[in-house]
Amino acid sequence: MTDQRIESDVGTKPFESDLLVEGDWAIWTDILTGREDLVGSLTAKKVEISGNLEKLRPDLIPLLAESIEKAKLPPEMIRLIEPATQT
């Protein structure tokens, strides 16, 4: 913040995550609403860890699963974050 203005750099590089977990939106909806378990989804290969595997520590998956478990979202919230469909 300078001279009462907020300044920021806008980059064109894609966002880079420490760990990437990918899956269909329907599976993520089930995980985020608590109908599906993250660890079970990983085991069944419904979602997969596909990025930066070198950063995966054995203690991360239970922590991630616990965080999602505590932050279950109601279906109304899922509709707000649902990705737009391409036509």
GROMACS .gro file of N, CA and C in nm:
model
  261
    1MET      N    1   0.086  -0.117   0.000
    1MET     CA    2   0.000   0.000   0.000
    1MET      C    3   0.090   0.123   0.000
    2THR      N    4   0.069   0.209  -0.096
    2THR     CA    5   0.147   0.332  -0.104
    2THR      C    6   0.053   0.448  -0.131
    3ASP      N    7   0.075   0.559  -0.064
    3ASP     CA    8  -0.008   0.679  -0.084
    3ASP      C    9  -0.157   0.648  -0.079
    4GLN      N   10  -0.198   0.570   0.019
    4GLN     CA   11  -0.338   0.533   0.038
    4GLN      C   12  -0.396   0.454  -0.079
    5ARG      N   13  -0.311   0.394  -0.160
    5ARG     CA   14  -0.357   0.310  -0.271
    5ARG      C   15  -0.298   0.171  -0.254
    6ILE      N   16  -0.372   0.074  -0.292
    6ILE     CA   17  -0.322  -0.063  -0.288
    6ILE      C   18  -0.269  -0.097  -0.426
    7GLU      N   19  -0.146  -0.144  -0.429
    7GLU     CA   20  -0.085  -0.182  -0.556
    7GLU      C   21  -0.051  -0.330  -0.550
    8SER      N   22  -0.065  -0.395  -0.662
    8SER     CA   23  -0.028  -0.536  -0.667
    8SER      C   24   0.024  -0.570  -0.805
    9ASP      N   25   0.108  -0.671  -0.807
    9ASP     CA   26   0.158  -0.721  -0.934
    9ASP      C   27   0.058  -0.822  -0.988
   10VAL      N   28   0.027  -0.809  -1.114
   10VAL     CA   29  -0.062  -0.905  -1.178
   10VAL      C   30   0.023  -0.984  -1.275
   11GLY      N   31   0.032  -1.112  -1.250
   11GLY     CA   32   0.113  -1.197  -1.336
   11GLY      C   33   0.026  -1.278  -1.430
   12THR      N   34   0.089  -1.330  -1.532
   12THR     CA   35   0.016  -1.413  -1.627
   12THR      C   36   0.050  -1.560  -1.610
   13LYS      N   37   0.137  -1.591  -1.514
   13LYS     CA   38   0.170  -1.731  -1.491
   13LYS      C   39   0.051  -1.800  -1.425
   14PRO      N   40   0.028  -1.928  -1.461
   14PRO     CA   41  -0.080  -2.000  -1.393
   14PRO      C   42  -0.046  -2.022  -1.246
   15PHE      N   43  -0.149  -2.035  -1.165
   15PHE     CA   44  -0.131  -2.061  -1.023
   15PHE      C   45  -0.056  -2.192  -1.005
   16GLU      N   46   0.041  -2.193  -0.917
   16GLU     CA   47   0.119  -2.313  -0.891
   16GLU      C   48   0.090  -2.362  -0.750
   17SER      N   49   0.043  -2.483  -0.739
   17SER     CA   50   0.007  -2.537  -0.608
   17SER      C   51   0.118  -2.626  -0.554
   18ASP      N   52   0.117  -2.644  -0.422
   18ASP     CA   53   0.212  -2.735  -0.361
   18ASP      C   54   0.174  -2.880  -0.387
   19LEU      N   55   0.046  -2.906  -0.393
   19LEU     CA   56  -0.003  -3.042  -0.413
   19LEU      C   57  -0.132  -3.033  -0.493
   20LEU      N   58  -0.146  -3.114  -0.594
   20LEU     CA   59  -0.264  -3.108  -0.681
   20LEU      C   60  -0.342  -3.238  -0.670
   21VAL      N   61  -0.468  -3.227  -0.632
   21VAL     CA   62  -0.557  -3.343  -0.624
   21VAL      C   63  -0.668  -3.319  -0.725
   22GLU      N   64  -0.681  -3.410  -0.821
   22GLU     CA   65  -0.777  -3.391  -0.930
   22GLU      C   66  -0.886  -3.497  -0.927
   23GLY      N   67  -1.004  -3.457  -0.970
   23GLY     CA   68  -1.116  -3.550  -0.982
   23GLY      C   69  -1.233  -3.480  -1.047
   24ASP      N   70  -1.333  -3.558  -1.085
   24ASP     CA   71  -1.453  -3.501  -1.145
   24ASP      C   72  -1.526  -3.412  -1.045
   25TRP      N   73  -1.597  -3.313  -1.096
   25TRP     CA   74  -1.670  -3.221  -1.008
   25TRP      C   75  -1.773  -3.295  -0.924
   26ALA      N   76  -1.836  -3.397  -0.979
   26ALA     CA   77  -1.937  -3.473  -0.904
   26ALA      C   78  -1.875  -3.538  -0.780
   27ILE      N   79  -1.756  -3.591  -0.793
   27ILE     CA   80  -1.687  -3.653  -0.679
   27ILE      C   81  -1.651  -3.546  -0.577
   28TRP      N   82  -1.599  -3.431  -0.624
   28TRP     CA   83  -1.565  -3.324  -0.530
   28TRP      C   84  -1.689  -3.273  -0.457
   29THR      N   85  -1.802  -3.268  -0.526
   29THR     CA   86  -1.927  -3.228  -0.461
   29THR      C   87  -1.959  -3.324  -0.347
   30ASP      N   88  -1.945  -3.454  -0.374
   30ASP     CA   89  -1.971  -3.554  -0.270
   30ASP      C   90  -1.871  -3.542  -0.155
   31ILE      N   91  -1.746  -3.515  -0.186
   31ILE     CA   92  -1.644  -3.500  -0.081
   31ILE      C   93  -1.673  -3.376   0.003
   32LEU      N   94  -1.701  -3.265  -0.062
   32LEU     CA   95  -1.722  -3.140   0.009
   32LEU      C   96  -1.850  -3.137   0.092
   33THR      N   97  -1.947  -3.218   0.055
   33THR     CA   98  -2.071  -3.223   0.132
   33THR      C   99  -2.072  -3.337   0.233
   34GLY      N  100  -1.966  -3.417   0.236
   34GLY     CA  101  -1.955  -3.523   0.334
   34GLY      C  102  -2.016  -3.656   0.293
   35ARG      N  103  -2.067  -3.666   0.172
   35ARG     CA  104  -2.124  -3.794   0.126
   35ARG      C  105  -2.014  -3.892   0.085
   36GLU      N  106  -1.896  -3.841   0.058
   36GLU     CA  107  -1.783  -3.923   0.015
   36GLU      C  108  -1.663  -3.886   0.101
   37ASP      N  109  -1.579  -3.983   0.130
   37ASP     CA  110  -1.460  -3.963   0.211
   37ASP      C  111  -1.339  -3.940   0.120
   38LEU      N  112  -1.255  -3.841   0.150
   38LEU     CA  113  -1.139  -3.812   0.066
   38LEU      C  114  -1.044  -3.930   0.058
   39VAL      N  115  -1.011  -3.989   0.171
   39VAL     CA  116  -0.916  -4.101   0.171
   39VAL      C  117  -0.974  -4.219   0.092
   40GLY      N  118  -1.103  -4.246   0.111
   40GLY     CA  119  -1.168  -4.352   0.034
   40GLY      C  120  -1.169  -4.321  -0.115
   41SER      N  121  -1.188  -4.196  -0.150
   41SER     CA  122  -1.187  -4.155  -0.291
   41SER      C  123  -1.049  -4.170  -0.351
   42LEU      N  124  -0.946  -4.138  -0.273
   42LEU     CA  125  -0.809  -4.158  -0.321
   42LEU      C  126  -0.780  -4.307  -0.340
   43THR      N  127  -0.821  -4.388  -0.243
   43THR     CA  128  -0.798  -4.532  -0.251
   43THR      C  129  -0.869  -4.593  -0.371
   44ALA      N  130  -0.992  -4.549  -0.396
   44ALA     CA  131  -1.070  -4.600  -0.509
   44ALA      C  132  -1.032  -4.532  -0.641
   45LYS      N  133  -0.937  -4.442  -0.637
   45LYS     CA  134  -0.888  -4.367  -0.754
   45LYS      C  135  -0.998  -4.285  -0.821
   46LYS      N  136  -1.093  -4.237  -0.738
   46LYS     CA  137  -1.193  -4.144  -0.789
   46LYS      C  138  -1.132  -4.005  -0.800
   47VAL      N  139  -1.037  -3.975  -0.712
   47VAL     CA  140  -0.955  -3.855  -0.723
   47VAL      C  141  -0.810  -3.902  -0.717
   48GLU      N  142  -0.722  -3.827  -0.780
   48GLU     CA  143  -0.581  -3.866  -0.785
   48GLU      C  144  -0.492  -3.748  -0.754
   49ILE      N  145  -0.382  -3.778  -0.689
   49ILE     CA  146  -0.279  -3.677  -0.666
   49ILE      C  147  -0.194  -3.675  -0.791
   50SER      N  148  -0.193  -3.561  -0.859
   50SER     CA  149  -0.128  -3.557  -0.990
   50SER      C  150  -0.020  -3.450  -1.004
   51GLY      N  151   0.006  -3.378  -0.899
   51GLY     CA  152   0.108  -3.275  -0.912
   51GLY      C  153   0.196  -3.266  -0.790
   52ASN      N  154   0.322  -3.242  -0.813
   52ASN     CA  155   0.419  -3.220  -0.705
   52ASN      C  156   0.423  -3.334  -0.604
   53LEU      N  157   0.426  -3.457  -0.654
   53LEU     CA  158   0.428  -3.573  -0.564
   53LEU      C  159   0.548  -3.572  -0.471
   54GLU      N  160   0.654  -3.506  -0.512
   54GLU     CA  161   0.774  -3.500  -0.426
   54GLU      C  162   0.746  -3.423  -0.297
   55LYS      N  163   0.641  -3.343  -0.296
   55LYS     CA  164   0.607  -3.266  -0.175
   55LYS      C  165   0.509  -3.339  -0.085
   56LEU      N  166   0.463  -3.457  -0.127
   56LEU     CA  167   0.366  -3.531  -0.048
   56LEU      C  168   0.434  -3.599   0.070
   57ARG      N  169   0.392  -3.561   0.188
   57ARG     CA  170   0.441  -3.625   0.310
   57ARG      C  171   0.333  -3.719   0.361
   58PRO      N  172   0.370  -3.826   0.428
   58PRO     CA  173   0.270  -3.922   0.475
   58PRO      C  174   0.164  -3.860   0.566
   59ASP      N  175   0.197  -3.754   0.636
   59ASP     CA  176   0.101  -3.694   0.728
   59ASP      C  177   0.005  -3.595   0.662
   60LEU      N  178   0.026  -3.563   0.535
   60LEU     CA  179  -0.059  -3.463   0.469
   60LEU      C  180  -0.200  -3.511   0.438
   61ILE      N  181  -0.214  -3.634   0.391
   61ILE     CA  182  -0.345  -3.683   0.350
   61ILE      C  183  -0.444  -3.685   0.467
   62PRO      N  184  -0.407  -3.741   0.584
   62PRO     CA  185  -0.503  -3.735   0.695
   62PRO      C  186  -0.537  -3.592   0.736
   63LEU      N  187  -0.439  -3.502   0.732
   63LEU     CA  188  -0.466  -3.362   0.767
   63LEU      C  189  -0.562  -3.298   0.668
   64LEU      N  190  -0.540  -3.324   0.540
   64LEU     CA  191  -0.629  -3.272   0.437
   64LEU      C  192  -0.770  -3.330   0.452
   65ALA      N  193  -0.777  -3.461   0.475
   65ALA     CA  194  -0.907  -3.526   0.493
   65ALA      C  195  -0.980  -3.470   0.615
   66GLU      N  196  -0.908  -3.449   0.723
   66GLU     CA  197  -0.970  -3.394   0.845
   66GLU      C  198  -1.020  -3.252   0.822
   67SER      N  199  -0.942  -3.173   0.748
   67SER     CA  200  -0.984  -3.036   0.718
   67SER      C  201  -1.112  -3.033   0.637
   68ILE      N  202  -1.120  -3.120   0.537
   68ILE     CA  203  -1.241  -3.126   0.454
   68ILE      C  204  -1.359  -3.176   0.537
   69GLU      N  205  -1.334  -3.274   0.624
   69GLU     CA  206  -1.440  -3.328   0.710
   69GLU      C  207  -1.500  -3.219   0.798
   70LYS      N  208  -1.414  -3.134   0.853
   70LYS     CA  209  -1.461  -3.027   0.942
   70LYS      C  210  -1.531  -2.914   0.866
   71ALA      N  211  -1.501  -2.903   0.738
   71ALA     CA  212  -1.554  -2.790   0.660
   71ALA      C  213  -1.659  -2.835   0.560
   72LYS      N  214  -1.743  -2.929   0.598
   72LYS     CA  215  -1.849  -2.975   0.507
   72LYS      C  216  -1.935  -2.857   0.463
   73LEU      N  217  -1.965  -2.855   0.337
   73LEU     CA  218  -2.045  -2.746   0.281
   73LEU      C  219  -2.187  -2.792   0.252
   74PRO      N  220  -2.285  -2.707   0.279
   74PRO     CA  221  -2.422  -2.741   0.241
   74PRO      C  222  -2.436  -2.733   0.089
   75PRO      N  223  -2.532  -2.807   0.032
   75PRO     CA  224  -2.550  -2.806  -0.114
   75PRO      C  225  -2.566  -2.665  -0.174
   76GLU      N  226  -2.624  -2.572  -0.098
   76GLU     CA  227  -2.642  -2.436  -0.150
   76GLU      C  228  -2.506  -2.370  -0.177
   77MET      N  229  -2.408  -2.399  -0.092
   77MET     CA  230  -2.274  -2.342  -0.111
   77MET      C  231  -2.204  -2.406  -0.231
   78ILE      N  232  -2.226  -2.534  -0.252
   78ILE     CA  233  -2.165  -2.604  -0.365
   78ILE      C  234  -2.208  -2.537  -0.495
   79ARG      N  235  -2.335  -2.500  -0.504
   79ARG     CA  236  -2.383  -2.433  -0.627
   79ARG      C  237  -2.311  -2.301  -0.651
   80LEU      N  238  -2.268  -2.235  -0.545
   80LEU     CA  239  -2.198  -2.107  -0.561
   80LEU      C  240  -2.057  -2.124  -0.615
   81ILE      N  241  -1.994  -2.236  -0.586
   81ILE     CA  242  -1.855  -2.256  -0.631
   81ILE      C  243  -1.845  -2.350  -0.750
   82GLU      N  244  -1.958  -2.399  -0.796
   82GLU     CA  245  -1.958  -2.494  -0.908
   82GLU      C  246  -1.898  -2.429  -1.032
   83PRO      N  247  -1.810  -2.502  -1.100
   83PRO     CA  248  -1.749  -2.444  -1.221
   83PRO      C  249  -1.854  -2.422  -1.330
   84ALA      N  250  -1.833  -2.319  -1.409
   84ALA     CA  251  -1.924  -2.289  -1.519
   84ALA      C  252  -1.910  -2.396  -1.626
   85THR      N  253  -2.020  -2.430  -1.688
   85THR     CA  254  -2.015  -2.529  -1.796
   85THR      C  255  -1.987  -2.457  -1.927
   86GLN      N  256  -1.912  -2.521  -2.010
   86GLN     CA  257  -1.877  -2.465  -2.141
   86GLN      C  258  -1.985  -2.503  -2.241
   87THR      N  259  -2.030  -2.406  -2.320
   87THR     CA  260  -2.129  -2.436  -2.423
   87THR      C  261  -2.073  -2.409  -2.559
   0.00000   0.00000   0.00000
